[in-house]
Structure formats: C-alpha cells, structure tokens
Amino acid sequence: MSLRSHSFWRGMCKTYGRRFSTVTKVKDEQVAQVCSFRTTENNPVNHNADHIARLYTVPTDICEQLFQHNILHPVFRTQVTTFQECAFLIRQPAIEIMSYLNQADLTRPVNKYVLYGKYGTGKSIIMNHILHYGFMQKYLLVHVFWAPRWLRNTKEVAASALSPGCVDLPIDAGVWLKQFKFQNSTLLSQLDLKTTKDYEWNKREMTPQGIPIIDLIDFGISRIKYGCGVVEALIREIKLASTAGKCKTLVIVDGFNSFTSGETRIFDDNKVMIPPEKVSLLTPFFDITKSNWCNGAIVLTVDKMASTQERQDSDLPRYLLGKEGFEHLDPFIPVLVENYNDAEFDSIIEYYKDRKWIRNITPTGQKEIELLSNKNPLNLMEQCKFL
C-alpha cells in the first residue's frame, strides 16, 4: 500500500471514529434521560424507596386483566389509550403501604389502611399500584374501583329478592361479579375454593354445598336477579377461606366514605331516599371491612368527591367517615397523599415530553404549568390533556 493510501485510510478511520463516538455519546445521554424518570423494574413487589418518583410500565397482559371495565380514572384512561401503555408513578404512600403488607402477620386480624388527602392528589392511581402488587403477590382481589357510583348512577333498582325491606342493584352486582371473576381468573383456577353451605335462591334454584366458588359466581352473572345475594355469599365464603388459610385476600375500596355518608341518590316509589344500610349490595363490603377475619388486608380511600353531601369542610378520615364509619374501621392506619413534590412533577413532565404529549416547552412554560396545576396530579393531567 502506498504512503498516500495509508494516510487516506488513517484519516477516514479518525473521522468515522469521532462520528461513532459522538453517536454513542448521544445515545448514552438519551438512555440516561430515560432512566431519570423511568425504572425498568415493572414488578411492584420489588419496588422500594429507591424507585420513588419514577414511572414503571404495567405489562399489557396484566393491565388488560386488572384494569378493564373502566376501572381507571376517565382522564387517565384516555391518557393510557393515547400513549399505548399504562405507566404508574411510584410514590411514597404506595411504597409505605406495600412495606406494611410485607411485614404484616397474616395470622392476626386484618390490618386496615386508609388513604386520604385533597381531591385529585392521586389516591386512585396509588390504589391501582397496590392492586398490581396484590395481584403479583397472589392475593385474591376484592376490588371496588369507585364506590359512589352504586349510590349515584345506579343502572337498575329493584326490591330485594332475598333481603326484605332492602333494595337490590342487580345489574351493578352482575358487573362486579364479572370484574371479580376476570381479575382473579388465574388464581381461581389454582385455588380449591368451594362453598361451605347450601344457598337457596328460590323454591327451584339453589347452590349446593361443596361446589367450586367459580360456579357460584357464574350463577350470579347468569341470574342477576340474585346477583346481590351471590355477592353476599361470595364475600362470606372468601372470609371463611382466608381465615382457614386457603387463600389470602386483599380488599380495595376506592371512596369508601360514600357507604357511611348516610345519604344516597336512590329513591323508592314514594320519592323517599333509601339510606346506604338498605342497599343490599353494600352489606357484604361493610362486612368484609370488619376485623373479624384474618389472612388478608384492607386498603381504602376517603375523598370529598365520594360523599353525596354537597358541602365538605375537611379531607380528614374522621370527618368524611362520620362517627359510625370511623368506629366501624377503627383501628386503622391513615396514610396521607399530597400533591406532587418537585421530583415527581419533573418526572411526569419528562414522561409527557418522551411521549411527545407536550413539545417544545420552555422552562418558563414548564413553570407556568406548575403554577396553574399547583402540582396536583389531576389538575396537571387536565392542563396537559388534548384540546
């Protein structure tokens, strides 16, 4: 090779070496940027304080199993559909409750945890994170994703077939049974759970002792007239199975204080309001939030928007639950959920940039969004949603 050729190839190698080095450096910077607001640890069982203020992605198959039936908040659900992924921000209250669940002695009566805070601070999203944790830990999930809907937007009201003096919400009961079956489909196929007594629905129909729980659920779905009675029977069987050590159960109710507010928007034929204690669908969830069973845990939220009363002056559990509701849950561990801190706010903004949801935003513009939203999670989603 001539000296000229040698010099030529040596120069080319230096040039492309510098270019390759530059490209590698850019890629490394992009990876570092992604890592600043994301974590690759998508199993909530492994989440700890080191993951706080980072987002993780719920695997698609698990997302489809846990969050169908419009379980996610409408604004967040639209965001999930747009981004084509379900990503939750890992926050301190979720890590706190999951650490309590890890340390709990399940042979003792169930512990209760109550998330509280101002409206829109992200209590429901934290509940979804804990729901995912319970799924991965093989808890049987008893999940009510927004309790007030049963007292405000009822699909059908009928005189109770099994509880004289009460009213049934048969369609709502059937929908909840479908949700329960779908969320727990994997676990129900593995657990040998059977009815412990005969359940008589009418003179010709009954569910005998010793049949699989899944058959009881299917009966309630197909015969929604008795759906509320099936829900009550199912909750009873779950409590007995958990206490006997056949399964462990995680109860999650979002907006529990609606059950204890003393008011509903359900009226009888004489236009007289029917109180919550006369709504048969609520009775099983009052029962399972008592402390008379073990091998499980109870996670609830209280919120002003869950109450049917127009004026609410406090976000504290004692005020929202009322005297009877507070005494019903006592003792419990309250967990405060606040607006985003600086790190959480920055992570969400970076996530929106990564998803191309917001573009070409200046530091001044970002500061304006921060001031407009007050770093409230729901307000931030509203400020950044589509036009």
XYZ file of C-alpha atoms in Angstrom:
387
model
C 0.000 0.000 0.000
C 1.342 3.407 -0.943
C 2.038 6.055 1.668
C -0.743 8.183 0.204
C -3.316 5.360 0.505
C -2.229 4.638 4.058
C -2.678 8.296 5.052
C -6.106 8.361 3.400
C -7.487 5.340 5.335
C -5.960 6.539 8.567
C -7.764 9.880 8.150
C -11.046 8.146 7.330
C -10.792 5.980 10.453
C -10.209 9.034 12.629
C -13.153 10.861 11.079
C -15.622 7.976 11.420
C -14.225 7.120 14.842
C -15.089 10.617 16.028
C -18.562 10.347 14.463
C -19.175 6.938 16.063
C -18.012 8.306 19.399
C -20.409 11.243 19.041
C -23.360 8.980 18.160
C -22.577 6.692 21.110
C -22.382 9.660 23.428
C -25.777 10.938 22.226
C -27.346 7.516 22.752
C -25.871 7.253 26.226
C -27.293 10.667 27.071
C -30.724 9.590 25.793
C -30.610 6.424 27.911
C -29.598 8.454 30.947
C -32.510 10.815 30.301
C -34.952 7.903 30.101
C -33.570 6.403 33.302
C -34.081 9.686 35.102
C -37.874 9.313 35.073
C -38.409 5.591 34.344
C -37.495 2.348 36.010
C -37.145 -0.995 34.270
C -38.416 -2.737 37.403
C -42.021 -3.443 36.416
C -42.812 -5.791 39.296
C -44.260 -3.759 42.205
C -43.164 -6.458 44.650
C -39.595 -5.220 44.112
C -40.375 -1.518 44.391
C -38.753 0.332 47.260
C -37.698 3.836 48.262
C -35.040 3.876 45.516
C -37.786 3.797 42.866
C -39.823 6.715 44.218
C -40.604 9.467 41.669
C -40.025 7.122 38.727
C -42.577 5.614 36.390
C -42.962 1.928 35.691
C -44.983 0.261 32.949
C -47.644 -2.323 33.751
C -47.254 -5.294 31.369
C -50.001 -5.335 28.760
C -51.474 -8.718 29.736
C -51.707 -7.746 33.407
C -53.155 -4.340 32.515
C -55.887 -6.000 30.471
C -56.720 -8.377 33.306
C -56.765 -5.851 36.141
C -57.997 -2.613 34.611
C -60.832 -3.498 32.274
C -64.463 -2.480 32.962
C -63.479 1.234 33.028
C -61.619 0.814 36.306
C -59.092 3.576 35.600
C -59.972 7.243 36.110
C -61.511 8.583 32.840
C -58.788 11.205 32.232
C -56.008 8.730 32.991
C -57.731 6.050 30.887
C -57.699 8.383 27.892
C -54.006 9.020 28.502
C -53.292 5.281 28.636
C -55.103 4.741 25.349
C -53.213 7.598 23.698
C -49.773 6.583 24.962
C -50.419 2.888 24.273
C -49.034 1.978 27.692
C -50.160 2.054 31.308
C -47.441 3.735 33.376
C -47.807 4.469 37.087
C -45.678 6.881 39.064
C -44.149 5.174 42.095
C -44.967 7.311 45.112
C -44.185 7.270 48.815
C -47.720 6.301 50.052
C -47.738 3.208 47.832
C -44.263 2.148 48.992
C -45.320 2.746 52.607
C -48.433 0.554 52.391
C -46.644 -2.197 50.449
C -43.922 -2.270 53.115
C -46.628 -2.665 55.768
C -48.174 -5.518 53.784
C -44.776 -7.219 53.528
C -44.271 -7.046 57.281
C -47.817 -7.898 58.391
C -48.559 -11.020 60.430
C -51.400 -12.544 58.417
C -52.423 -14.827 61.272
C -53.666 -11.746 63.147
C -56.924 -9.879 62.386
C -56.676 -7.887 59.172
C -54.896 -4.548 59.169
C -56.658 -1.578 57.592
C -55.036 1.285 55.704
C -56.908 4.456 54.743
C -55.544 6.792 52.071
C -56.733 10.364 52.457
C -55.908 13.780 51.043
C -57.248 16.532 48.826
C -59.192 15.713 45.703
C -57.015 14.879 42.702
C -53.819 14.045 44.607
C -53.629 10.594 43.028
C -55.202 8.277 45.612
C -56.897 6.149 42.942
C -53.663 5.686 40.956
C -51.863 4.645 44.136
C -54.670 2.141 44.762
C -54.105 0.726 41.268
C -50.393 0.360 42.041
C -51.271 -1.554 45.237
C -53.795 -3.636 43.272
C -50.990 -4.662 40.905
C -48.853 -5.526 43.931
C -51.628 -7.710 45.358
C -52.011 -9.472 42.018
C -48.294 -10.284 41.880
C -48.371 -11.498 45.493
C -51.247 -13.864 44.659
C -53.852 -12.146 46.803
C -57.495 -12.779 45.980
C -58.639 -9.302 44.955
C -61.918 -7.874 46.260
C -61.876 -4.577 44.409
C -64.467 -1.780 44.256
C -62.916 0.827 41.980
C -65.296 3.729 42.767
C -67.894 3.003 45.442
C -70.069 6.141 44.961
C -71.241 5.014 41.534
C -73.501 2.458 43.215
C -75.272 5.228 45.110
C -75.464 7.848 42.346
C -75.607 6.303 38.883
C -77.452 3.064 39.520
C -78.400 1.133 36.406
C -81.417 -0.587 37.955
C -83.109 -0.631 41.362
C -85.388 -3.475 42.448
C -86.973 -4.695 45.650
C -84.608 -7.223 47.189
C -85.489 -10.831 46.453
C -83.612 -12.112 49.500
C -83.485 -9.213 51.999
C -86.981 -7.886 52.813
C -87.092 -4.129 53.261
C -83.935 -3.559 51.199
C -83.307 -2.764 47.541
C -81.095 -4.636 45.093
C -78.834 -3.224 42.394
C -78.871 -6.351 40.193
C -77.026 -5.030 37.131
C -74.288 -3.427 39.242
C -73.915 -6.691 41.163
C -73.585 -8.658 37.920
C -70.954 -6.243 36.588
C -68.949 -6.516 39.817
C -69.084 -10.332 39.710
C -67.731 -10.269 36.138
C -64.950 -7.936 37.248
C -64.098 -10.160 40.228
C -64.018 -13.267 38.045
C -61.836 -11.623 35.414
C -59.351 -10.048 37.838
C -58.939 -13.329 39.753
C -59.275 -15.772 36.852
C -55.716 -17.100 37.189
C -55.933 -17.568 40.948
C -59.441 -19.060 40.936
C -58.240 -21.794 38.586
C -55.443 -22.674 41.026
C -57.251 -22.458 44.375
C -59.563 -25.224 45.542
C -62.274 -22.962 46.954
C -65.715 -24.489 47.459
C -68.960 -23.415 49.079
C -69.337 -24.351 52.740
C -73.144 -24.401 52.863
C -76.254 -24.629 50.702
C -77.590 -21.362 49.279
C -81.267 -21.381 48.382
C -82.357 -18.713 45.916
C -85.950 -19.781 45.344
C -88.046 -22.942 45.562
C -86.404 -24.436 42.473
C -82.901 -22.966 42.406
C -80.129 -23.477 44.909
C -76.338 -23.683 45.081
C -75.352 -26.826 46.990
C -72.524 -27.142 49.461
C -69.167 -28.288 48.084
C -69.295 -26.837 44.557
C -66.438 -24.634 43.263
C -66.703 -20.916 44.024
C -66.468 -20.185 40.292
C -69.827 -21.932 39.779
C -71.390 -19.659 42.402
C -70.009 -16.622 40.551
C -71.292 -17.871 37.198
C -74.752 -18.341 38.683
C -74.778 -14.725 39.871
C -73.697 -13.488 36.441
C -76.333 -15.501 34.594
C -79.135 -14.845 37.115
C -78.562 -11.211 38.003
C -81.876 -11.112 39.854
C -79.958 -12.861 42.626
C -76.678 -11.057 41.926
C -76.645 -9.138 45.233
C -77.311 -12.341 47.151
C -74.479 -14.069 45.291
C -72.098 -11.204 46.128
C -73.026 -11.569 49.804
C -72.498 -15.350 49.661
C -69.193 -14.930 47.809
C -67.835 -12.436 50.351
C -68.844 -14.763 53.168
C -67.031 -17.692 51.519
C -63.922 -15.581 50.886
C -63.731 -14.564 54.548
C -64.069 -18.178 55.668
C -61.477 -19.397 53.141
C -58.999 -16.685 54.143
C -59.423 -17.385 57.849
C -58.924 -21.095 57.169
C -55.660 -20.322 55.333
C -56.865 -21.484 51.918
C -56.118 -18.099 50.344
C -55.100 -14.580 51.261
C -57.333 -11.679 50.361
C -56.729 -8.012 49.573
C -59.783 -5.765 49.887
C -59.544 -2.468 47.978
C -62.394 0.055 48.025
C -61.985 3.500 46.481
C -64.287 6.123 48.018
C -65.392 4.043 51.000
C -66.829 7.049 52.842
C -69.762 7.093 50.389
C -71.010 3.962 52.199
C -71.021 5.793 55.534
C -72.309 9.226 54.492
C -75.897 8.349 55.414
C -77.235 9.569 52.066
C -77.769 8.143 48.599
C -79.451 9.249 45.388
C -81.655 6.178 45.311
C -85.361 6.783 45.920
C -88.331 4.487 46.385
C -91.719 4.811 44.675
C -92.733 7.474 47.186
C -89.598 9.531 46.355
C -88.136 8.831 49.783
C -84.362 8.467 49.904
C -83.115 4.961 50.652
C -80.193 5.030 53.134
C -76.997 3.058 52.417
C -77.802 0.395 55.025
C -80.911 -0.516 52.988
C -78.909 -1.136 49.802
C -78.194 -4.876 49.833
C -75.121 -4.659 47.576
C -73.271 -2.581 50.182
C -73.818 -5.015 53.070
C -71.104 -7.535 52.046
C -68.485 -4.773 51.765
C -69.371 -3.448 55.203
C -68.969 -6.993 56.443
C -65.575 -7.664 54.851
C -64.164 -4.390 56.198
C -64.674 -5.611 59.764
C -61.774 -7.018 61.772
C -63.314 -10.467 62.373
C -61.184 -12.378 59.867
C -57.510 -12.868 59.072
C -55.032 -13.746 56.309
C -55.703 -10.570 54.399
C -55.559 -6.774 54.351
C -57.895 -3.857 53.686
C -56.893 -0.720 51.749
C -59.457 2.071 51.423
C -59.639 5.688 50.307
C -61.808 8.518 51.568
C -62.478 11.570 49.446
C -64.751 14.592 49.382
C -66.000 13.655 45.920
C -67.141 10.277 47.219
C -69.676 11.830 49.567
C -73.217 12.557 48.436
C -73.330 15.552 50.749
C -72.787 18.811 48.878
C -70.562 20.569 51.395
C -67.434 19.023 52.841
C -65.152 21.128 55.027
C -62.334 18.674 55.691
C -60.351 15.929 53.985
C -59.635 14.053 57.215
C -60.943 10.477 57.640
C -62.768 11.225 60.910
C -64.812 13.944 59.232
C -65.513 12.126 55.950
C -66.336 8.755 57.511
C -68.578 10.162 60.219
C -68.777 8.761 63.723
C -70.236 5.360 62.790
C -67.945 4.877 59.794
C -64.875 5.812 61.809
C -65.796 3.407 64.601
C -66.516 0.695 62.033
C -62.954 0.903 60.625
C -61.130 1.679 63.867
C -58.303 0.783 64.322
C -56.697 1.700 61.009
C -53.502 3.299 59.707
C -54.098 6.647 57.932
C -51.774 7.452 55.019
C -51.717 10.988 53.663
C -51.481 11.548 49.893
C -50.298 15.020 48.888
C -49.658 16.844 45.627
C -46.544 16.020 43.617
C -43.234 17.102 45.033
C -40.632 18.629 42.699
C -39.091 15.296 41.703
C -42.477 13.718 40.925
C -43.614 16.741 38.931
C -40.407 16.758 36.882
C -40.739 13.026 36.164
C -44.277 13.427 34.851
C -43.275 16.374 32.651
C -40.328 14.388 31.263
C -42.683 11.472 30.616
C -45.044 13.740 28.680
C -42.097 15.033 26.663
C -40.949 11.484 25.954
C -44.440 10.556 24.756
C -44.496 13.701 22.575
C -47.587 14.772 24.518
C -46.064 18.181 25.097
C -43.435 19.587 22.758
C -41.038 22.495 22.564
C -41.863 23.640 26.075
C -39.546 26.226 27.545
C -38.502 26.357 31.211
C -40.846 29.345 31.550
C -43.717 27.344 30.074
C -42.996 24.431 32.383
C -43.012 26.783 35.356
C -46.367 28.155 34.195
C -47.848 24.636 34.075
C -46.512 24.044 37.577
C -48.227 27.176 38.857
C -51.500 26.516 37.033
C -51.739 22.929 38.286
C -50.265 23.585 41.734
C -48.570 20.210 41.152
C -51.906 18.492 41.723
C -51.849 15.244 39.668
C -55.396 15.545 38.326
C -55.007 19.252 37.557
C -51.759 18.504 35.753
C -53.448 15.895 33.573
C -56.254 18.361 32.850
C -53.810 21.151 31.938
C -51.900 18.854 29.592
C -54.793 16.947 28.048
C -55.797 17.207 24.402
C -57.781 20.246 23.217
